[in-house]
Tab-separated table of C-alpha atoms in Angstrom:
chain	number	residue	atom	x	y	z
A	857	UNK	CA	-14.324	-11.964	14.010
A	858	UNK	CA	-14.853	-15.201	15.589
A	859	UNK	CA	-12.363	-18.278	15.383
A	860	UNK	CA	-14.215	-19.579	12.279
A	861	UNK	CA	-11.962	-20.909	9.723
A	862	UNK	CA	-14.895	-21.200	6.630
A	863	UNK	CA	-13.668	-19.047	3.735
A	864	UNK	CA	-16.194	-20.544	1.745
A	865	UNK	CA	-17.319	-19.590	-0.711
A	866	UNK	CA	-13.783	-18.383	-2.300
A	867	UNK	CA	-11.311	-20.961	-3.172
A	868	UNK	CA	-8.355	-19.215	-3.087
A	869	UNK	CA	-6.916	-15.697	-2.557
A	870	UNK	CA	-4.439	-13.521	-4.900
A	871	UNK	CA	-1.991	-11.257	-3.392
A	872	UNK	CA	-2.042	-8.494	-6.140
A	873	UNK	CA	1.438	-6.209	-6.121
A	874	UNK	CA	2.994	-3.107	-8.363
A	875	UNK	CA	6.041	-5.938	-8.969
A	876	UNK	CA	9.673	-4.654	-9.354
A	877	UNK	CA	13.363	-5.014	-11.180
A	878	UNK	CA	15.242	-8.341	-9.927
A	879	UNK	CA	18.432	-7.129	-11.672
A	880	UNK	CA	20.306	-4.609	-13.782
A	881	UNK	CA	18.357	-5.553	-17.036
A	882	UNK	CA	15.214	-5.370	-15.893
A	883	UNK	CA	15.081	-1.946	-14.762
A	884	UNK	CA	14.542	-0.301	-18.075
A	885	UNK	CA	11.593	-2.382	-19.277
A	886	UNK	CA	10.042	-2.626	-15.938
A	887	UNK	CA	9.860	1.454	-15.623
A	888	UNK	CA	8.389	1.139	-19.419
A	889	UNK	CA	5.319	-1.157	-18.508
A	890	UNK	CA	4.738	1.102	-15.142
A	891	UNK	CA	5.099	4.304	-17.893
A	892	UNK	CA	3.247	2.629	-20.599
A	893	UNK	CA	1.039	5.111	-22.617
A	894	UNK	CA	2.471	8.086	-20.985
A	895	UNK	CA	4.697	8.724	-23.299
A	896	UNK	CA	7.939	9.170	-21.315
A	897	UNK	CA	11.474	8.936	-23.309
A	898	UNK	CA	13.817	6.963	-22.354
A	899	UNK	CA	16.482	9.263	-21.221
A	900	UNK	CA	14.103	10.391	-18.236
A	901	UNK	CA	13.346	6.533	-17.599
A	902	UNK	CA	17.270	6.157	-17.367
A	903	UNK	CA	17.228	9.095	-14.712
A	904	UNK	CA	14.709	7.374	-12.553
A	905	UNK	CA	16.490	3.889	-13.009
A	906	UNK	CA	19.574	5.545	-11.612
A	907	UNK	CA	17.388	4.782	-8.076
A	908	UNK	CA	16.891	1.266	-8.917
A	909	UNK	CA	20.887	1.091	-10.212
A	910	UNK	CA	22.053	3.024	-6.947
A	911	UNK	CA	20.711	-0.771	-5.198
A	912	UNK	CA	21.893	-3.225	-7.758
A	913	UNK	CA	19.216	-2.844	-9.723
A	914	UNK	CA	16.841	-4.637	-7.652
A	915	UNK	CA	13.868	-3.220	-5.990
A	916	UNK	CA	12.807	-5.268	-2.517
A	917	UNK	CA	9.186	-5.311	-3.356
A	918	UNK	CA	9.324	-9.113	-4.898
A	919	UNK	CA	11.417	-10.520	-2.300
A	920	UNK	CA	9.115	-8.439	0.609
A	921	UNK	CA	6.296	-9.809	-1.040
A	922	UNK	CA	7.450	-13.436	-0.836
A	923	UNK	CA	8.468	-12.997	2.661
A	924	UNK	CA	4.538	-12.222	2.891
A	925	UNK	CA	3.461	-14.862	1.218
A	926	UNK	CA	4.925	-16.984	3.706
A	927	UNK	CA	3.808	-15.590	7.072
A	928	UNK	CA	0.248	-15.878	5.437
A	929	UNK	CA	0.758	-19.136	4.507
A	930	UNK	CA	1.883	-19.567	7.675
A	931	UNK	CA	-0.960	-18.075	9.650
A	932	UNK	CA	-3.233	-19.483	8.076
A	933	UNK	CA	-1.692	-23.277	8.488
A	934	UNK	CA	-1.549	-22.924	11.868
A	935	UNK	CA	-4.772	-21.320	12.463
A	936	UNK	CA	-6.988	-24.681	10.424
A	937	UNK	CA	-7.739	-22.341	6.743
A	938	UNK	CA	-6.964	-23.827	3.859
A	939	UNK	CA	-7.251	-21.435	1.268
A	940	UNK	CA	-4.012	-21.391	-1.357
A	941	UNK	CA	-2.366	-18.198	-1.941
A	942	UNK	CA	-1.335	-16.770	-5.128
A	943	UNK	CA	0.797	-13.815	-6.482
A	944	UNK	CA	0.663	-11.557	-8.991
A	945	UNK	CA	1.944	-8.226	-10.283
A	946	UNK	CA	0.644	-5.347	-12.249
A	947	UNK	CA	4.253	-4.478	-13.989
A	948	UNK	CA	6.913	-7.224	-13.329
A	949	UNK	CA	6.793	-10.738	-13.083
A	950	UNK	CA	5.041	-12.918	-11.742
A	951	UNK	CA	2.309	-10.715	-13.928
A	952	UNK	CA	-1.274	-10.967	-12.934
A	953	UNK	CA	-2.631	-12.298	-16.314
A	954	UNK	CA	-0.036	-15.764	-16.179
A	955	UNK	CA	-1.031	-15.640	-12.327
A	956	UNK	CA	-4.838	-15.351	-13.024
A	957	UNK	CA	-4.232	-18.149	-16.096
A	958	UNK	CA	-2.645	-20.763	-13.301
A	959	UNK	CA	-5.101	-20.350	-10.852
A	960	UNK	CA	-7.909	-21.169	-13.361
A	961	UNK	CA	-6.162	-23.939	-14.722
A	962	UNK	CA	-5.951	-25.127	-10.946
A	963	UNK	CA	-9.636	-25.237	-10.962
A	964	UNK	CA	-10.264	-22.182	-8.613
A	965	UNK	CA	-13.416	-19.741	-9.909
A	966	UNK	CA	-13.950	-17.621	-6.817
A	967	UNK	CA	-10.883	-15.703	-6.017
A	968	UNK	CA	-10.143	-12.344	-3.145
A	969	UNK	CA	-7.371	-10.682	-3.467
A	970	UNK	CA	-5.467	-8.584	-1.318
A	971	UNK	CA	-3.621	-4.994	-2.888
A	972	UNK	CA	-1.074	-4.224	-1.161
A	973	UNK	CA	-2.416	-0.644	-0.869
A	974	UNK	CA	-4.317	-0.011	2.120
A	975	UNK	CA	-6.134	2.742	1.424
A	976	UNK	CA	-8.720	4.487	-1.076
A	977	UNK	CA	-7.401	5.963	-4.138
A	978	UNK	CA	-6.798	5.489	-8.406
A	979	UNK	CA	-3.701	4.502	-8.000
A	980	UNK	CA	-4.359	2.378	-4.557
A	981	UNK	CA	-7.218	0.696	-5.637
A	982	UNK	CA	-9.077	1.290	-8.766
A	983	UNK	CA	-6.046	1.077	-10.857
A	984	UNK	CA	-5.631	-2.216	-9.732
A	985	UNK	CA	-9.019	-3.268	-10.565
A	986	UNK	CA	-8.378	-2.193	-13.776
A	987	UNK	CA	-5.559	-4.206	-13.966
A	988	UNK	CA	-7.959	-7.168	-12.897
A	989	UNK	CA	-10.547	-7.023	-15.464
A	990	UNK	CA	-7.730	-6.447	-18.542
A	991	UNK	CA	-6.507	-9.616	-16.937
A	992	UNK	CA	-10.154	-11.607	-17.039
A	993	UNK	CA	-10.317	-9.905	-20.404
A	994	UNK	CA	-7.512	-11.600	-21.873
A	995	UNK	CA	-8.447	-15.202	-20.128
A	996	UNK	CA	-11.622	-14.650	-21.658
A	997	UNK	CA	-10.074	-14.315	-24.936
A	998	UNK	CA	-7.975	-17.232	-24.811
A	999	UNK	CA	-11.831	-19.235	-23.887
A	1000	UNK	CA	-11.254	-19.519	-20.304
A	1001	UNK	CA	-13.875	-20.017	-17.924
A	1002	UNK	CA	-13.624	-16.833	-16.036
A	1003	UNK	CA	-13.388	-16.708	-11.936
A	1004	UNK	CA	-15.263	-14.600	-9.589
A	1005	UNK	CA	-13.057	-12.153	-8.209
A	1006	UNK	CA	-13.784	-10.011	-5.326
A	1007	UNK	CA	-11.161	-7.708	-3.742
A	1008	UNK	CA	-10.490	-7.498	0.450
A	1009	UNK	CA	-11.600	-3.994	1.934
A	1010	UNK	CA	-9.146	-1.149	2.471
A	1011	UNK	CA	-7.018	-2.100	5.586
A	1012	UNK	CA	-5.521	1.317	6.713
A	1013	UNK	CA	-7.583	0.973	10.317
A	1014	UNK	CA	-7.574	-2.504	11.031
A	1015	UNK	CA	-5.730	-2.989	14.219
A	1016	UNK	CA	-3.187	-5.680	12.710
A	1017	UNK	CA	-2.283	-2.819	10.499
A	1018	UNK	CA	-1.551	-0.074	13.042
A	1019	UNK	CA	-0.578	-1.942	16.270
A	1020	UNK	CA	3.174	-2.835	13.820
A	1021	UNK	CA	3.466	0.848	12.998
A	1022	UNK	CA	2.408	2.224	16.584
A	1023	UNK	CA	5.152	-0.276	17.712
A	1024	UNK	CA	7.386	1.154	15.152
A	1025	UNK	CA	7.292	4.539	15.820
A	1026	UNK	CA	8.172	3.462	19.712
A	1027	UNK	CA	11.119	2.049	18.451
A	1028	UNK	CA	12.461	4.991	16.914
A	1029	UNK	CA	11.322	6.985	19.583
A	1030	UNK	CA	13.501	5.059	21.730
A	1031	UNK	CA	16.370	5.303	19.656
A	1032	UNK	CA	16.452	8.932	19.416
A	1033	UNK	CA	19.233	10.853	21.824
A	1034	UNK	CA	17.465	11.265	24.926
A	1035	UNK	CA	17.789	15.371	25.022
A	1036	UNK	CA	15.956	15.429	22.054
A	1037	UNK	CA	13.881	12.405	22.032
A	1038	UNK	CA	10.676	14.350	24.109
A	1039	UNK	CA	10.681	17.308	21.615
A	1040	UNK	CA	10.735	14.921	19.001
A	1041	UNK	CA	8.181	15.616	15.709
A	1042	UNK	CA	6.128	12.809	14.079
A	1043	UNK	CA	5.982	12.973	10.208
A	1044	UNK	CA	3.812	10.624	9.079
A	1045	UNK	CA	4.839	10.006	5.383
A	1046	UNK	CA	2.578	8.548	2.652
A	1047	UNK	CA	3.109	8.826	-1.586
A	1048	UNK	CA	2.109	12.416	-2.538
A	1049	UNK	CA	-0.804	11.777	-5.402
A	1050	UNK	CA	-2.117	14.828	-7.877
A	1051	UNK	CA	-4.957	17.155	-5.877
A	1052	UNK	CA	-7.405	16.473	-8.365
A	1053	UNK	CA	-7.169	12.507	-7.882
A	1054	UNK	CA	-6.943	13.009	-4.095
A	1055	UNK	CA	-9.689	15.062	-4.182
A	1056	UNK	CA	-11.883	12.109	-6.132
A	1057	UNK	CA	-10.803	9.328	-4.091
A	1058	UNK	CA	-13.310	7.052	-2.174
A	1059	UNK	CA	-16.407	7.296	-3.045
A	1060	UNK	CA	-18.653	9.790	-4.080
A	1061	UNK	CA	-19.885	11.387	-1.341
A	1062	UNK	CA	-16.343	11.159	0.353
A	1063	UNK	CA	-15.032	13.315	-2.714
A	1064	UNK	CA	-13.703	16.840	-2.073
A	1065	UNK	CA	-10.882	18.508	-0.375
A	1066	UNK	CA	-7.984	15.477	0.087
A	1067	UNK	CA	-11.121	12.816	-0.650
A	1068	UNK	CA	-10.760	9.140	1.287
A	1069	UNK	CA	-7.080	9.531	0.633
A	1070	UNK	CA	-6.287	12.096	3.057
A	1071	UNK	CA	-8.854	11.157	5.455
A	1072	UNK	CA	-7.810	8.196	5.991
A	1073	UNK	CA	-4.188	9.081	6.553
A	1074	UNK	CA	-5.007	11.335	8.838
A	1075	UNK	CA	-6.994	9.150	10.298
A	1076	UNK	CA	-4.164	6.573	11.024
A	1077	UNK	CA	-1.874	9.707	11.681
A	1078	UNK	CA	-4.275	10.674	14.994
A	1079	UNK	CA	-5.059	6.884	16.070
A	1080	UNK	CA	-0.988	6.367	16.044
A	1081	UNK	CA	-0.317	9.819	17.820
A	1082	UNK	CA	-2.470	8.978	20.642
A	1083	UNK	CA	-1.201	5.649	21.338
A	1084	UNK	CA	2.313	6.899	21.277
A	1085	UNK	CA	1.107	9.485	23.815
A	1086	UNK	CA	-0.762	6.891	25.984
A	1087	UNK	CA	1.886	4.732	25.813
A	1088	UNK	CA	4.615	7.581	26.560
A	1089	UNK	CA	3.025	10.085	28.441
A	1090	UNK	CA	4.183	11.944	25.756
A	1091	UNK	CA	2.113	14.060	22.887
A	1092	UNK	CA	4.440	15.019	20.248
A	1093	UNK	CA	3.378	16.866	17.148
A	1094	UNK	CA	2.759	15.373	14.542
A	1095	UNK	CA	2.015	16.524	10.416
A	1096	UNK	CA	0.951	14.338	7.133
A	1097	UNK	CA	3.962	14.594	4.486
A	1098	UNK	CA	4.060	13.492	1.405
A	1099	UNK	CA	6.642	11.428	-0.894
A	1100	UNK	CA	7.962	10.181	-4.235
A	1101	UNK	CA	6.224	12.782	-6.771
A	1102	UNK	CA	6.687	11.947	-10.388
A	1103	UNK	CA	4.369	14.380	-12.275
A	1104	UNK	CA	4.906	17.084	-14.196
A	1105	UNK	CA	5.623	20.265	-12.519
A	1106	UNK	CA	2.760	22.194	-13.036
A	1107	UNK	CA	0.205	19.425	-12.416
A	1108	UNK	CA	-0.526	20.423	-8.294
A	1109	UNK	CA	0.603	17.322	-6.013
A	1110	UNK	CA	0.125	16.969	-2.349
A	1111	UNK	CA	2.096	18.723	0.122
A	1112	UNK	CA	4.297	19.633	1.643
A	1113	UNK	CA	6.903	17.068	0.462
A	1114	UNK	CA	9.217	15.477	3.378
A	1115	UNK	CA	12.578	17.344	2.300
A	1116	UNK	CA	10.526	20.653	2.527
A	1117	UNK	CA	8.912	19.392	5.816
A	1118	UNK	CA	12.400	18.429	7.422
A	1119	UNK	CA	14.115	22.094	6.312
A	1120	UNK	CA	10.781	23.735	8.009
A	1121	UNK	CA	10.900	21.836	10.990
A	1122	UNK	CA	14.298	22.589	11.510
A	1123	UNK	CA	14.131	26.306	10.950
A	1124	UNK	CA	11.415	26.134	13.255
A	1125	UNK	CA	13.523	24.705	16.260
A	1126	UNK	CA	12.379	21.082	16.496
A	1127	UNK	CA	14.993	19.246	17.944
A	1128	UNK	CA	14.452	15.646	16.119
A	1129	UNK	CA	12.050	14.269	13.918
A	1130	UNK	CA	10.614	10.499	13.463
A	1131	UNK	CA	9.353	9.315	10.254
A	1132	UNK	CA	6.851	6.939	9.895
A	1133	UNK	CA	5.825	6.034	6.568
A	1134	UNK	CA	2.218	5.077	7.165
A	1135	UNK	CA	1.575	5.237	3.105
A	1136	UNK	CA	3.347	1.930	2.464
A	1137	UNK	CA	3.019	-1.801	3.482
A	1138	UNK	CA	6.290	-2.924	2.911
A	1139	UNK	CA	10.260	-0.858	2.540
A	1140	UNK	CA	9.936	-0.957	-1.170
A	1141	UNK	CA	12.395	1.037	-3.280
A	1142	UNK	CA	10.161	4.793	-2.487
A	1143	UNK	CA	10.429	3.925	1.040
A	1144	UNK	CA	14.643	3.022	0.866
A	1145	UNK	CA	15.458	6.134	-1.747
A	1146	UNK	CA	12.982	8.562	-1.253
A	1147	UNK	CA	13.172	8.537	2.872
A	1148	UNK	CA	16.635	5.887	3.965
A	1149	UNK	CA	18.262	8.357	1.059
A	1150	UNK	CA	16.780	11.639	0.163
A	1151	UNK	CA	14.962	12.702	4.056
A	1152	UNK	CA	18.037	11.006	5.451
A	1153	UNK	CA	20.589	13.099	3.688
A	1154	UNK	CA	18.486	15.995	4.289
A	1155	UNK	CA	18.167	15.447	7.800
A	1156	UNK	CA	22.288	15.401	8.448
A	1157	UNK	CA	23.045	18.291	5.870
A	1158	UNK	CA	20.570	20.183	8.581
A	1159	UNK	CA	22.448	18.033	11.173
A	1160	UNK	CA	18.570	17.220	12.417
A	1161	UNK	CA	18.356	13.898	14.499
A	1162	UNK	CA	15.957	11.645	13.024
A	1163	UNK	CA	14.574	8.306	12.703
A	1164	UNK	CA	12.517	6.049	10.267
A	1165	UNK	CA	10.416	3.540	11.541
A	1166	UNK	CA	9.604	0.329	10.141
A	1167	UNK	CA	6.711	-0.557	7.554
A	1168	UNK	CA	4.086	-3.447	8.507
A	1169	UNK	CA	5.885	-5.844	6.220
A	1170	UNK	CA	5.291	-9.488	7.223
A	1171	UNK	CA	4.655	-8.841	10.681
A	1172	UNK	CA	2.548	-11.785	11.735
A	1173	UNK	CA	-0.111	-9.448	13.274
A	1174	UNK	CA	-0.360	-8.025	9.721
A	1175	UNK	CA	-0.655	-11.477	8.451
A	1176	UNK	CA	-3.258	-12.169	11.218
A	1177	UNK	CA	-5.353	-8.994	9.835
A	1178	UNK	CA	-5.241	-10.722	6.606
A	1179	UNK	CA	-6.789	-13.978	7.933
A	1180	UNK	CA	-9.444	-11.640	9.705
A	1181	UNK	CA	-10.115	-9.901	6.483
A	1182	UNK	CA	-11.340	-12.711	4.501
A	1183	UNK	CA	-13.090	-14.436	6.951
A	1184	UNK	CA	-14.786	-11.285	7.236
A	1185	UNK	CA	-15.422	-11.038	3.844
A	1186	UNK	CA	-16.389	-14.880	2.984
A	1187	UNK	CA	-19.041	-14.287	6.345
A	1188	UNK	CA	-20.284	-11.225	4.500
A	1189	UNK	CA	-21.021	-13.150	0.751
A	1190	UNK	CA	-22.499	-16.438	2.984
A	1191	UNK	CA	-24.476	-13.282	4.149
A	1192	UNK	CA	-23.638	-13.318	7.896
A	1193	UNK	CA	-23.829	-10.539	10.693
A	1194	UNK	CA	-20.034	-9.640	10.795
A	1195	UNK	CA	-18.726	-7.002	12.842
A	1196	UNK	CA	-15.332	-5.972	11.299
A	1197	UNK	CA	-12.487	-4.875	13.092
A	1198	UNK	CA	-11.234	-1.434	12.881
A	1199	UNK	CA	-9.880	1.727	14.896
A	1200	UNK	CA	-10.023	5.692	14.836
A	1201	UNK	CA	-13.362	7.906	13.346
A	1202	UNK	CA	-13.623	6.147	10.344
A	1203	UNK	CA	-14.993	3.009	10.591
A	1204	UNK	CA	-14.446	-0.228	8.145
A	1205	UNK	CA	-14.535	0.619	4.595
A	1206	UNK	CA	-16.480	-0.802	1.856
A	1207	UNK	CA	-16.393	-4.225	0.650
A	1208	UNK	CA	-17.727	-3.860	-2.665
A	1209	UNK	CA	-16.490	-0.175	-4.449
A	1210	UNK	CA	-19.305	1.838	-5.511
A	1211	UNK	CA	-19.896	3.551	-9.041
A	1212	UNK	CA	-18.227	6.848	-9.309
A	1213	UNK	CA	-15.531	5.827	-6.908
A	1214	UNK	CA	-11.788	6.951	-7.543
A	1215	UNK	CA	-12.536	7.522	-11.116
A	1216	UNK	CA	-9.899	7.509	-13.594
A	1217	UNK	CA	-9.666	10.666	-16.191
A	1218	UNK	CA	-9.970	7.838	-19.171
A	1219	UNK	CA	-12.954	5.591	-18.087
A	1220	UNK	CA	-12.018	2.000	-18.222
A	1221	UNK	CA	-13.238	-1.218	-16.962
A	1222	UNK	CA	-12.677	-2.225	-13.566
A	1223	UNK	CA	-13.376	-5.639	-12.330
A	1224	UNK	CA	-14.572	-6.442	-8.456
A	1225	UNK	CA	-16.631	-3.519	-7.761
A	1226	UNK	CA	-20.401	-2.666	-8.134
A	1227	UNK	CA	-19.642	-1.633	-12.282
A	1228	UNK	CA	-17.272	-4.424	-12.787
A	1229	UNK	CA	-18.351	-5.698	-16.183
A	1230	UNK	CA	-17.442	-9.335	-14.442
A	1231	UNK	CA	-20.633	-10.382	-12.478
């Protein structure tokens, strides 16, 4: 992108977050609005907590996500945009609706928002749009005069994205014992989704086997491999694992999970493994139990060296990405030749999701995206 600082036409941009517990109390009722409708008792919501109560009862996610809020605010300071940020959260305070509510009482009525999901999937994206258009639903409601809202393109291959986690995986590269450190295996670690809404992800003609979702992790798998290699001399093998399941047993997930990966690798001889969880923006309570707890306990009961690197967090090249993206995207609705930024086979995603893409099982309105029912 150039060094243009117009975000015009938008007014103001929303980071949009899954939200998390801030204390003991909160733990219950935030796994019931992430459960809602589901139908889940609360004796298995208790089980679940017990990951949540193992750390005080506070997931990082909120705290991470202020710590973003300021390098963006940062960022963009020093680099001449004003544009104010927001934040809001699908199942923990602050919640998107009150968010929405204050930034159209602050006169703003053409909002972007950032996910903090990088890549295509229900869950990722559409969910969240969802979530968007119950919100403008419920402003609309109360007689509100109802914002634009447009959401930022999947970020999985923009360079201020991958350059942290390339950097990462160095790191714990480096840290490894040196007699094992060559030999060492990559697992590249995102949340394990069912097969049938992997399978649907992106859009439609990206739908079949794995869909966007897998695509586009592998995708960031290979462009990190090779610059570890170029920057190492050294190619290590490397596999897509998967994380955190929560469904029900015999609903098929993705595999192989990164317990099962870490016993296999080990039976197979690998002298150390480096985990790189590629899946997540920030180290959120999945990335602390499922991998700092769970893989690492695994790991020593196999007495198997390994490492996990660091999430993209509020690195200021991640921040700087940000900046990129909506300049991009304001460029793009001034309708401007933009050339966006972006690595590996793939190329830059969509700005606008198409009908038919990740489709929920229960149709539902879904703002920012070609059906949004918000023009």
């Amino acid at each position: 992108m150039p060094d243009a600082r117009d975000a015009s036409p938008y007014d103001a941009l929303l980071l949009l977050s899954f939200g998390g517990p801030e204390g003991p109390d909160d733990v219950i009722p935030f796994l019931e609005n992430v459960t809602r409708g589901r139908g889940i008792p609360t004796e298995r919501l208790k089980e679940v907590g017990e990951h949540y109560f193992r750390f005080g009862g506070v997931s990082p996610i909120n705290d991470q996500n202020r710590a973003l809020l300021d390098a963006l605010r940062k960022d963009f300071a020093e680099h001449g945009l004003d544009l104010p940020i927001y934040w809001g959260n699908r199942n923990w305070a602050p919640y998107l609706t009150d968010t929405l509510r204050e930034m159209v009482t602050d006169g703003h009525r053409r909002i972007l928002v950032l996910a903090t999901s990088a890549y295509a999937s229900y869950s990722g994206c559409r969910q969240y749009r969802e979530n968007l258009a119950d919100s403008l639903a419920a402003l609309e409601a109360e007689g509100l005069e109802l914002p634009r809202v447009d959401k930022l393109r999947h970020y999985f291959n923009h360079p201020g994205f991958l350059e942290p986690m390339i950097d990462g995986v160095l790191r714990s590269l480096a840290e490894l014992p040196e007699d094992v450190r060559a030999g060492a295996h990559i697992a590249f670690s995102t949340h394990s989704i069912p097969t049938a809404a992997a399978d649907s992800s992106g859009r439609v003609e990206d739908h079949g086997d794995g869909g966007a979702y897998v695509a586009e992790h592998l995708d960031v798998a290979r462009v990190i491999a090779d610059a570890v290699r170029e920057r190492t001399g050294v190619d290590h093998p490397w596999q897509l694992v998967y994380q955190s399941r929560s469904g029900a047993p015999h609903i098929p997930w993705l595999e192989p999970d990164i317990c099962d990966h870490l016993q296999e690798r080990h039976a197979a001889g690998v002298p150390a493994v480096v985990i790189a969880p590629i899946g997540f923006v920030s180290d959120h309570m999945e990335v602390l139990y499922d991998l700092d707890t769970e893989a690492r306990d695994k790991a020593e009961e196999l007495g198997l060296p390994m490492r996990r690197s660091a999430t993209v967090g509020d690195d200021p090249r991640f921040a700087a990405a940000v900046r990129d993206l909506v300049l991009e995207r304001a460029a793009v609705a001034r309708a401007e030749e933009v050339t966006p930024c972006a690595l590996g086979a793939l190329g830059a995603s969509h700005n606008v999701c198409p009908v038919g893409c990740c489709p929920s099982r229960a149709p539902r309105p879904a703002a920012a995206g070609a059906d949004s029912p918000y023009a």
